[in-house]
Tab-separated table of C-alpha atoms in Angstrom:
chain	number	residue	atom	x	y	z
A	102	THR	CA	-17.110	0.404	-18.733
A	103	ARG	CA	-15.256	2.569	-20.268
A	104	THR	CA	-12.854	2.515	-23.151
A	105	PHE	CA	-9.386	4.825	-23.918
A	106	VAL	CA	-8.977	5.844	-27.753
A	107	PRO	CA	-6.260	7.149	-29.774
A	108	ALA	CA	-6.453	10.767	-30.207
A	109	ARG	CA	-7.587	12.408	-33.422
A	110	ARG	CA	-4.876	14.324	-34.146
A	111	PRO	CA	-1.501	14.845	-32.486
A	112	PRO	CA	-1.459	17.799	-30.172
A	113	SER	CA	-0.786	21.933	-30.994
A	114	LEU	CA	0.314	24.506	-29.740
A	115	CYS	CA	-2.326	26.183	-31.087
A	116	SER	CA	-5.707	24.293	-30.947
A	117	ALA	CA	-9.228	25.474	-31.622
A	118	ALA	CA	-11.148	27.163	-29.091
A	119	ASP	CA	-13.423	24.539	-28.504
A	120	ASN	CA	-9.902	22.354	-27.180
A	121	ARG	CA	-10.204	24.537	-24.336
A	122	ASN	CA	-13.672	22.579	-23.372
A	123	GLN	CA	-12.113	19.313	-24.265
A	124	LEU	CA	-9.770	19.995	-21.688
A	125	PHE	CA	-12.324	20.273	-18.965
A	126	ARG	CA	-13.995	17.176	-20.359
A	127	ASP	CA	-10.909	15.121	-19.854
A	128	ARG	CA	-10.026	15.678	-16.382
A	129	TYR	CA	-13.541	15.215	-15.367
A	130	ASN	CA	-14.230	11.925	-16.927
A	131	LEU	CA	-10.807	10.913	-15.895
A	132	ILE	CA	-12.148	11.712	-12.443
A	133	LYS	CA	-15.380	9.618	-12.875
A	134	TYR	CA	-13.321	6.680	-14.153
A	135	ARG	CA	-11.823	7.327	-11.634
A	136	LEU	CA	-14.959	7.063	-9.056
A	137	GLY	CA	-17.200	4.457	-10.951
A	138	ARG	CA	-13.761	2.183	-10.279
A	139	ASP	CA	-14.230	2.296	-6.496
A	140	GLU	CA	-16.371	0.622	-4.429
A	141	ARG	CA	-17.676	3.014	-2.320
A	142	PHE	CA	-19.472	4.952	-4.511
A	143	ARG	CA	-22.630	3.664	-7.215
A	144	ASP	CA	-24.257	5.495	-9.867
A	145	ALA	CA	-27.881	6.820	-9.459
A	146	MET	CA	-28.753	4.755	-12.430
A	147	GLU	CA	-27.552	1.507	-11.327
A	148	VAL	CA	-28.765	1.973	-8.187
A	149	GLU	CA	-32.278	2.310	-9.729
A	150	ARG	CA	-31.765	-0.383	-11.825
A	151	ARG	CA	-30.356	-2.818	-9.168
A	152	GLY	CA	-32.637	-1.872	-6.345
A	153	LEU	CA	-30.167	-1.241	-4.983
A	154	LEU	CA	-30.812	0.391	-1.279
A	155	ARG	CA	-29.392	3.891	-0.418
A	156	ALA	CA	-25.897	4.230	2.271
A	157	SER	CA	-28.104	4.625	5.041
A	158	GLY	CA	-29.656	0.793	4.684
A	159	ALA	CA	-27.958	-2.954	3.997
A	160	ASP	CA	-25.783	-1.295	1.258
A	161	PRO	CA	-22.807	0.772	2.694
A	162	SER	CA	-22.352	3.049	-0.923
A	163	LEU	CA	-22.977	5.829	-1.982
A	164	VAL	CA	-25.387	7.207	-3.888
A	165	LEU	CA	-23.814	9.780	-7.188
A	166	THR	CA	-27.258	11.633	-8.103
A	167	PRO	CA	-26.293	13.471	-11.824
A	168	VAL	CA	-26.874	16.610	-12.017
A	169	GLU	CA	-29.180	16.379	-14.781
A	170	GLY	CA	-30.915	13.802	-12.441
A	171	LEU	CA	-31.138	16.614	-9.042
A	172	LEU	CA	-34.122	18.818	-10.053
A	173	GLY	CA	-37.534	17.242	-8.502
A	174	ASN	CA	-36.229	14.459	-7.282
A	175	PRO	CA	-36.068	15.750	-3.056
A	176	GLY	CA	-34.088	15.076	-0.030
A	177	ARG	CA	-30.289	14.959	0.308
A	178	LYS	CA	-28.101	14.088	-2.676
A	179	LEU	CA	-24.300	12.889	-3.675
A	180	THR	CA	-23.620	14.690	-7.424
A	181	TYR	CA	-20.143	15.363	-8.692
A	182	GLY	CA	-19.679	17.989	-11.368
A	183	PHE	CA	-17.011	21.087	-12.195
A	184	LEU	CA	-17.067	24.252	-10.017
A	185	THR	CA	-17.705	26.769	-12.072
A	186	ARG	CA	-18.726	31.000	-12.130
A	187	LEU	CA	-20.735	31.548	-14.900
A	188	GLU	CA	-22.391	34.580	-13.372
A	189	GLU	CA	-20.661	36.848	-11.622
A	190	ASP	CA	-20.519	36.369	-8.052
A	191	ARG	CA	-22.607	32.975	-8.544
A	192	PHE	CA	-21.309	29.399	-8.667
A	193	PHE	CA	-22.821	26.585	-10.307
A	194	LEU	CA	-22.329	22.869	-10.568
A	195	GLU	CA	-21.700	21.824	-13.823
A	196	ASP	CA	-21.603	18.542	-15.642
A	197	PRO	CA	-21.633	17.438	-19.149
A	198	HIS	CA	-24.943	17.181	-19.894
A	199	ARG	CA	-26.376	20.192	-17.240
A	200	ASN	CA	-25.109	22.823	-15.148
A	201	ILE	CA	-27.080	23.828	-11.209
A	202	PRO	CA	-26.653	27.098	-9.399
A	203	LEU	CA	-25.184	26.736	-6.241
A	204	ASN	CA	-26.134	27.893	-2.548
A	205	LEU	CA	-22.187	28.194	-0.240
A	206	ASP	CA	-23.356	29.914	2.255
A	207	ARG	CA	-23.209	26.857	4.509
A	208	ALA	CA	-21.002	24.975	2.727
A	209	HIS	CA	-18.399	23.483	3.963
A	210	SER	CA	-14.901	21.843	2.577
A	211	ILE	CA	-14.098	18.328	3.556
A	212	GLY	CA	-9.701	18.399	3.327
A	213	GLY	CA	-7.916	19.814	0.205
A	214	TYR	CA	-7.659	23.334	-1.366
A	215	ILE	CA	-11.331	23.645	-3.422
A	216	MET	CA	-11.097	26.534	-5.789
A	217	GLU	CA	-12.570	27.649	-8.854
A	218	GLU	CA	-12.492	25.066	-11.994
A	219	SER	CA	-12.092	22.157	-9.398
A	220	PHE	CA	-14.152	18.581	-9.980
A	221	VAL	CA	-16.027	18.438	-7.096
A	222	LEU	CA	-17.834	15.683	-4.519
A	223	ALA	CA	-21.287	17.693	-3.534
A	224	GLU	CA	-23.758	16.983	-1.144
A	225	GLY	CA	-27.079	18.956	-0.228
A	226	GLU	CA	-30.960	19.431	-0.964
A	227	VAL	CA	-31.876	21.479	-3.981
A	228	HIS	CA	-34.861	24.081	-3.092
A	229	ASN	CA	-36.247	26.473	-5.501
A	230	GLY	CA	-34.330	24.903	-8.787
A	231	VAL	CA	-30.778	25.646	-6.589
A	232	LEU	CA	-28.348	23.391	-4.770
A	233	HIS	CA	-27.646	24.230	-0.969
A	234	VAL	CA	-24.635	22.701	-0.441
A	235	GLY	CA	-23.579	21.287	3.036
A	236	ALA	CA	-21.202	20.217	1.988
A	237	LEU	CA	-17.843	19.999	-0.919
A	238	SER	CA	-14.975	17.342	-1.000
A	239	LEU	CA	-12.428	16.355	-3.602
A	240	PRO	CA	-13.200	13.029	-5.266
A	241	PRO	CA	-11.237	10.526	-3.531
A	242	ALA	CA	-7.501	9.486	-5.203
A	243	GLU	CA	-7.386	5.791	-6.219
A	244	SER	CA	-4.264	4.308	-4.626
A	245	CYS	CA	-1.205	3.949	-6.232
A	246	ALA	CA	-0.773	-0.369	-6.254
A	247	ASN	CA	-4.978	-0.470	-7.487
A	248	CYS	CA	-5.027	2.079	-10.882
A	249	PRO	CA	-4.612	0.082	-13.605
A	250	ARG	CA	-1.516	0.820	-15.871
A	251	GLU	CA	-3.281	-0.232	-19.406
A	252	PRO	CA	-3.272	1.583	-21.178
A	253	ASN	CA	0.089	3.212	-20.604
A	254	LEU	CA	-0.884	6.572	-19.335
A	255	PHE	CA	1.879	7.429	-17.869
A	256	GLY	CA	4.099	7.986	-21.072
A	257	ALA	CA	7.189	6.328	-22.800
A	258	LYS	CA	6.337	3.811	-25.503
A	259	VAL	CA	6.622	0.691	-23.026
A	260	SER	CA	4.798	-2.452	-23.086
A	261	LYS	CA	2.437	-4.263	-20.677
A	262	ALA	CA	6.037	-7.553	-21.136
A	263	ASP	CA	8.735	-4.497	-20.684
A	264	ARG	CA	6.852	-3.709	-17.845
A	265	GLU	CA	7.203	-6.898	-16.150
A	266	LEU	CA	10.437	-7.445	-17.630
A	267	MET	CA	11.650	-4.142	-15.775
A	268	ARG	CA	9.210	-5.803	-12.738
A	269	GLU	CA	11.192	-8.495	-12.260
A	270	LEU	CA	14.499	-7.102	-13.158
A	271	ASP	CA	13.749	-4.849	-10.407
A	272	ALA	CA	13.522	-7.254	-7.601
A	273	ARG	CA	16.528	-9.698	-8.403
A	274	CYS	CA	18.503	-6.410	-8.182
A	275	PRO	CA	19.807	-6.153	-4.473
A	276	ALA	CA	18.528	-2.551	-3.196
A	277	HIS	CA	22.074	-1.108	-2.823
A	278	MET	CA	22.442	-1.462	-6.862
A	279	ARG	CA	19.742	-0.217	-7.711
A	280	GLY	CA	20.756	3.409	-7.914
A	281	ILE	CA	20.127	6.765	-5.965
A	282	PHE	CA	19.305	10.032	-7.296
A	283	VAL	CA	20.140	13.312	-6.362
A	284	VAL	CA	17.168	16.113	-6.215
A	285	CYS	CA	17.357	19.625	-5.527
A	286	SER	CA	15.649	22.593	-5.877
A	287	GLU	CA	16.011	26.358	-6.294
A	288	VAL	CA	20.096	25.624	-7.973
A	289	HIS	CA	20.746	29.147	-8.628
A	290	LEU	CA	24.049	28.526	-10.569
A	291	ASP	CA	24.505	32.829	-10.563
A	292	ARG	CA	25.980	32.512	-6.600
A	293	GLU	CA	29.358	31.586	-5.524
A	294	GLU	CA	27.651	29.231	-2.877
A	295	THR	CA	25.686	27.019	-4.898
A	296	PHE	CA	28.558	25.743	-7.179
A	297	CYS	CA	30.309	25.183	-3.357
A	298	ARG	CA	27.857	23.370	-2.492
A	299	LEU	CA	27.773	21.653	-5.924
A	300	HIS	CA	31.512	20.614	-5.545
A	301	ASN	CA	31.309	19.069	-2.500
A	302	LEU	CA	28.598	17.378	-3.175
A	303	CYS	CA	30.329	15.831	-6.164
A	304	LYS	CA	33.362	15.413	-4.851
A	305	GLY	CA	31.608	13.056	-1.152
A	306	PHE	CA	29.926	10.581	-3.858
A	307	VAL	CA	33.571	10.273	-5.770
A	308	ILE	CA	35.256	9.684	-2.539
A	309	SER	CA	32.845	7.424	-0.965
A	310	GLY	CA	32.540	5.109	-4.249
A	311	GLY	CA	28.428	5.462	-4.124
A	312	ILE	CA	27.909	6.949	-8.093
A	313	PRO	CA	24.430	8.304	-8.548
A	314	THR	CA	21.766	6.470	-10.830
A	315	GLY	CA	20.801	10.577	-11.827
A	316	PHE	CA	21.097	14.876	-11.009
A	317	ILE	CA	17.474	16.331	-11.134
A	318	LEU	CA	18.364	20.026	-10.779
A	319	MET	CA	15.410	22.020	-11.078
A	320	GLY	CA	15.142	25.934	-11.008
A	321	ASN	CA	15.245	28.399	-10.945
A	322	PHE	CA	18.937	28.807	-12.217
A	323	SER	CA	19.232	32.393	-11.352
A	324	SER	CA	18.550	33.883	-7.846
A	325	GLN	CA	17.713	37.793	-10.357
A	326	PRO	CA	15.142	38.342	-12.494
A	327	PHE	CA	15.546	37.045	-16.767
A	328	PHE	CA	15.271	40.220	-19.175
A	329	ARG	CA	15.996	39.708	-23.036
A	330	THR	CA	18.741	41.507	-22.407
A	331	ALA	CA	22.413	40.884	-23.983
A	332	ALA	CA	23.244	41.405	-20.295
A	333	CYS	CA	21.219	38.360	-18.895
A	334	VAL	CA	21.808	36.084	-21.590
A	335	ARG	CA	25.180	36.440	-21.262
A	336	ALA	CA	24.277	36.215	-17.619
A	337	TYR	CA	22.781	33.156	-18.009
A	338	ARG	CA	24.733	31.352	-20.311
A	339	GLY	CA	27.493	31.806	-17.955
A	340	GLY	CA	26.208	30.160	-15.063
A	341	PHE	CA	25.497	27.405	-17.497
A	342	GLU	CA	28.792	27.334	-18.339
A	343	LYS	CA	30.007	26.725	-14.985
A	344	LEU	CA	27.788	24.008	-14.356
A	345	ARG	CA	30.128	22.345	-17.452
A	346	GLU	CA	33.266	22.590	-16.016
A	347	LEU	CA	32.184	21.339	-12.500
A	348	MET	CA	31.535	18.008	-15.072
A	349	GLN	CA	34.209	18.078	-16.038
A	350	ALA	CA	35.963	18.350	-12.604
A	351	PHE	CA	33.816	14.774	-11.679
A	352	PRO	CA	33.496	12.317	-14.847
A	353	GLN	CA	33.057	10.064	-13.028
A	354	LEU	CA	29.728	11.691	-12.439
A	355	THR	CA	28.800	11.949	-16.729
A	356	GLU	CA	29.683	8.870	-17.792
A	357	ASN	CA	26.754	7.309	-15.723
A	358	THR	CA	25.003	9.651	-14.592
A	359	ARG	CA	22.143	11.298	-16.195
A	360	TRP	CA	21.358	14.960	-15.351
A	361	ILE	CA	18.542	16.059	-15.755
A	362	ILE	CA	17.769	19.683	-15.612
A	363	VAL	CA	14.523	20.761	-15.296
A	364	PRO	CA	13.364	24.130	-15.524
A	365	GLY	CA	11.693	27.199	-12.935
A	366	PRO	CA	9.188	29.668	-13.022
A	367	SER	CA	11.696	33.258	-13.491
A	368	ASP	CA	13.592	31.248	-15.582
A	369	PRO	CA	13.423	32.141	-19.595
A	370	GLY	CA	10.765	30.473	-22.050
A	371	CYS	CA	7.159	30.834	-22.776
A	372	ASP	CA	4.813	30.948	-18.778
A	373	VAL	CA	2.724	28.477	-19.440
A	374	LEU	CA	2.850	24.592	-18.718
A	375	PRO	CA	4.371	22.143	-19.239
A	376	ARG	CA	7.089	24.684	-20.178
A	377	PRO	CA	9.155	23.364	-22.697
A	378	PRO	CA	13.224	22.737	-21.577
A	379	LEU	CA	15.707	25.994	-21.278
A	380	ALA	CA	16.259	27.321	-25.158
A	381	GLU	CA	19.104	25.901	-26.494
A	382	TYR	CA	21.235	29.221	-27.182
A	383	LEU	CA	21.338	29.718	-22.859
A	384	THR	CA	22.570	25.525	-22.150
A	385	ASP	CA	24.508	24.882	-26.025
A	386	TYR	CA	27.969	24.825	-23.660
A	387	LEU	CA	26.280	21.509	-21.415
A	388	ARG	CA	24.457	20.399	-24.885
A	389	MET	CA	27.621	19.906	-26.801
A	390	HIS	CA	30.087	18.588	-24.118
A	391	PHE	CA	27.600	16.088	-22.999
A	392	PRO	CA	25.900	15.025	-25.605
A	393	ASP	CA	24.727	11.502	-23.674
A	394	SER	CA	24.986	12.559	-20.102
A	395	VAL	CA	22.417	16.247	-20.374
A	396	GLU	CA	18.888	15.829	-20.445
A	397	MET	CA	16.763	18.873	-20.918
A	398	ALA	CA	13.807	18.111	-19.624
A	399	THR	CA	10.414	20.371	-19.676
A	400	ASN	CA	8.309	20.890	-16.457
A	401	PRO	CA	6.630	18.947	-15.442
A	402	CYS	CA	8.249	16.261	-16.740
A	403	ARG	CA	8.662	11.801	-16.296
A	404	VAL	CA	10.775	9.553	-15.757
A	405	ARG	CA	10.971	5.549	-15.551
A	406	HIS	CA	13.668	3.208	-13.361
A	407	PHE	CA	12.445	-0.001	-14.184
A	408	HIS	CA	9.027	0.188	-13.149
A	409	ARG	CA	8.753	3.096	-10.792
A	410	GLU	CA	7.175	5.961	-12.103
A	411	ILE	CA	8.608	9.754	-11.192
A	412	VAL	CA	6.906	12.983	-11.737
A	413	VAL	CA	8.812	16.071	-11.396
A	414	PHE	CA	7.402	19.350	-11.318
A	415	ARG	CA	9.186	22.421	-10.105
A	416	GLN	CA	6.182	25.402	-9.748
A	417	ASN	CA	5.437	26.692	-5.974
A	418	LEU	CA	1.880	25.691	-5.537
A	419	HIS	CA	1.733	26.313	-1.510
A	420	ARG	CA	1.460	29.673	-3.005
A	421	LEU	CA	-0.794	29.365	-5.471
A	422	LEU	CA	-3.324	27.124	-3.739
A	423	HIS	CA	-3.890	29.297	-0.536
A	424	ARG	CA	-4.058	31.798	-2.292
A	425	PHE	CA	-6.957	30.635	-4.828
A	426	ALA	CA	-8.774	28.479	-2.116
A	427	LEU	CA	-12.403	29.118	-1.597
A	428	PHE	CA	-12.226	28.165	1.806
A	429	ALA	CA	-9.820	28.192	4.744
A	430	ASN	CA	-9.700	24.420	5.499
A	431	LEU	CA	-6.627	25.213	8.165
A	432	ASP	CA	-6.214	27.896	11.268
A	433	PRO	CA	-3.057	30.691	11.104
A	434	GLY	CA	-1.532	29.097	13.417
A	435	ALA	CA	-1.508	25.255	11.353
A	436	LYS	CA	1.333	22.974	11.717
A	437	ASP	CA	3.914	22.932	8.191
A	438	LYS	CA	2.456	19.768	8.098
A	439	ASP	CA	-0.675	19.998	8.349
A	440	ARG	CA	-0.219	22.649	5.364
A	441	HIS	CA	1.441	20.103	3.148
A	442	MET	CA	-0.938	17.557	3.554
A	443	GLU	CA	-3.533	19.523	2.505
A	444	VAL	CA	-1.217	20.416	-1.033
A	445	VAL	CA	-0.730	16.438	-1.716
A	446	ARG	CA	-3.784	15.644	-1.260
A	447	THR	CA	-5.014	17.911	-3.390
A	448	LEU	CA	-2.724	17.637	-5.788
A	449	ALA	CA	-3.212	13.675	-5.544
A	450	ASP	CA	-7.473	13.822	-4.992
A	451	SER	CA	-7.393	16.385	-8.416
A	452	GLY	CA	-5.676	13.890	-9.775
A	453	HIS	CA	-3.056	16.812	-11.884
A	454	VAL	CA	-0.371	18.615	-10.509
A	455	CYS	CA	-1.997	22.168	-11.105
A	456	PRO	CA	-5.658	22.213	-10.324
A	457	VAL	CA	-5.607	26.333	-10.119
A	458	PRO	CA	-7.724	28.096	-12.253
A	459	LEU	CA	-5.988	28.934	-16.038
A	460	LYS	CA	-6.696	32.493	-15.818
A	461	VAL	CA	-4.040	32.208	-12.599
A	462	ARG	CA	-1.747	29.188	-14.526
A	463	SER	CA	-1.548	28.958	-17.945
A	464	VAL	CA	-2.237	25.443	-19.979
A	465	VAL	CA	-1.202	24.370	-23.548
A	466	TRP	CA	-5.319	23.397	-23.723
A	467	ASP	CA	-3.681	20.075	-26.137
A	468	PHE	CA	-1.013	19.286	-23.771
A	469	ASP	CA	-3.244	18.908	-20.144
A	470	TYR	CA	-2.753	15.318	-20.349
A	471	THR	CA	1.002	15.982	-18.912
A	472	LEU	CA	0.240	17.324	-16.121
A	473	ALA	CA	-2.103	14.380	-15.215
A	474	LEU	CA	-1.789	12.457	-12.004
A	475	TYR	CA	-3.300	9.354	-13.247
A	476	PRO	CA	-2.441	5.960	-13.112
A	477	MET	CA	-0.897	8.181	-9.524
A	478	PRO	CA	3.140	7.550	-9.325
A	479	HIS	CA	5.005	5.990	-7.730
A	480	THR	CA	6.951	8.988	-6.099
A	481	VAL	CA	5.995	12.530	-7.585
A	482	LEU	CA	9.065	15.037	-6.599
A	483	LEU	CA	7.649	18.806	-5.694
A	484	GLY	CA	10.370	21.809	-5.891
A	485	ASP	CA	8.346	24.484	-3.779
A	486	MET	CA	9.847	27.206	-2.310
A	487	THR	CA	8.539	26.117	1.611
A	488	SER	CA	10.866	23.770	3.686
A	489	PRO	CA	11.335	20.677	3.103
A	490	PHE	CA	9.080	17.737	3.684
A	491	GLN	CA	8.163	14.183	2.745
A	492	THR	CA	4.776	12.360	3.287
A	493	THR	CA	2.698	9.097	1.756
A	494	TYR	CA	-0.372	9.410	1.023
A	495	GLU	CA	-2.567	6.749	-1.212
A	496	GLY	CA	0.743	4.910	-1.781
A	497	THR	CA	2.219	7.516	-3.713
A	498	LEU	CA	5.983	9.575	-2.117
A	499	PHE	CA	5.573	12.932	-2.435
A	500	CYS	CA	8.607	14.947	-1.552
A	501	ASN	CA	9.724	18.578	-1.570
A	502	THR	CA	13.045	19.853	-1.491
A	503	GLY	CA	13.326	22.830	-0.602
A	504	GLN	CA	16.053	25.454	-1.507
A	505	PHE	CA	18.847	24.140	-3.302
A	506	THR	CA	21.600	27.325	-2.943
A	507	ARG	CA	20.085	28.953	0.525
A	508	ASP	CA	19.733	26.560	2.633
A	509	GLY	CA	21.743	23.217	1.477
A	510	VAL	CA	19.066	21.556	1.641
A	511	PHE	CA	18.678	18.382	-1.173
A	512	PHE	CA	17.543	14.431	-1.090
A	513	LEU	CA	18.861	11.238	-1.668
A	514	TYR	CA	15.970	9.678	-2.970
A	515	ARG	CA	17.061	5.457	-2.961
A	516	PRO	CA	13.946	3.779	-5.171
A	517	GLY	CA	15.314	0.668	-3.793
A	518	HIS	CA	15.476	1.790	-0.501
A	519	ALA	CA	12.763	-0.506	1.438
A	520	SER	CA	11.256	1.798	3.103
A	521	GLY	CA	10.205	3.471	0.377
A	522	GLU	CA	10.926	6.702	1.528
A	523	MET	CA	13.584	9.798	1.058
A	524	ASP	CA	17.204	11.201	3.372
A	525	GLU	CA	16.682	14.800	3.551
A	526	SER	CA	20.136	15.922	4.002
A	527	PHE	CA	22.615	18.909	3.745
A	528	VAL	CA	25.941	20.261	2.098
A	529	SER	CA	27.701	23.392	3.933
A	530	ASP	CA	29.372	25.129	1.022
A	531	GLU	CA	32.852	24.946	2.943
A	532	ASP	CA	33.193	20.735	3.363
A	533	ILE	CA	31.198	18.027	3.518
A	534	ASP	CA	31.715	14.038	5.066
A	535	MET	CA	29.511	11.851	2.236
A	536	ASP	CA	30.564	8.995	4.957
A	537	THR	CA	27.359	9.220	6.290
A	538	LEU	CA	24.620	8.758	2.926
A	539	HIS	CA	26.058	5.446	2.072
A	540	GLU	CA	26.046	3.343	5.571
């Protein structure tokens, strides 16, 4: 049994060096807590104490041996730990008490992208103080329905009673009245075709009378690299000035609709995760005119709609995960569907939206908890430059929105839809008929 306790001090951007180690300890403990809730796994000490049989006997559970219990313990073992490179060209498996060198010559990966600094399950046998690994896998994710919601790790100060009330209200509300979210990524505000598409999209919603609950716009918001020059600042500010003019032309879409602006990896700002909202001096045109309608969000950000929990993240994950993976799970000719599922499985099983080494994607140590995917949310909205897709994994809907400016693709997310799926749609830069979107 594990107990969650409040942090001793508030998080800081300038934290002590030990907080980097605490980041990994927190990730380790959260996944270990998840494994402890999984009936398929048992701790070796519990097995010995209760006299339970091994997995090959009557008890079908898998026995997890801690790293410190591997030495002097013959036979194939299953252990859990942190995959790290403590020496050049040599990997180790580490837990809070001990580490052990690994031989990965004959190891193969069982699903998901495994990288340095991944938390893995390793099966193998120890010879001469070295764990010869036969198989590596990411710890299996816990389904969204089974994840505990207490304590509230998702964020937003909502009590258990409030969540139950929101669940009851959601159940009573007719499906067509539970709202619609319009989700799109790579919304380049320096391109004319972007505003043609946005204008046609907004016009279609107004004509059809189906006013969305929210627009979730993910960056990058410029097709050109941003440099700290007066010309770049003027051009970037000009894009949000045009967006303000567009929103003013459709007052119906600003009175009861939230516009959530999520910065992309190439937008101006500190290049660490979580990325802060876009600076006020770049977006003040929008903020001043629509203070109650526009939400300048972080990346990633979290949205709660009734009792449903939604995570939004803009990052080119396919490229990062494929580039830094230690094992090639898929053939070069693998289908896009299989590649998408590998990415989804990696995020869910790792319990993290960006499980790449810190040297690849920097993280503010004290704010790493904002990147966690535990408990599993109901929906994860990804902004990746690869082709659009949606899939369900362990009860969580994962969706990649594609590129709005280039392809005109966007998704309609109906939280109350019976199928629990999203509708992929396209809008041209010429004209659009929205009647089919609300059938």
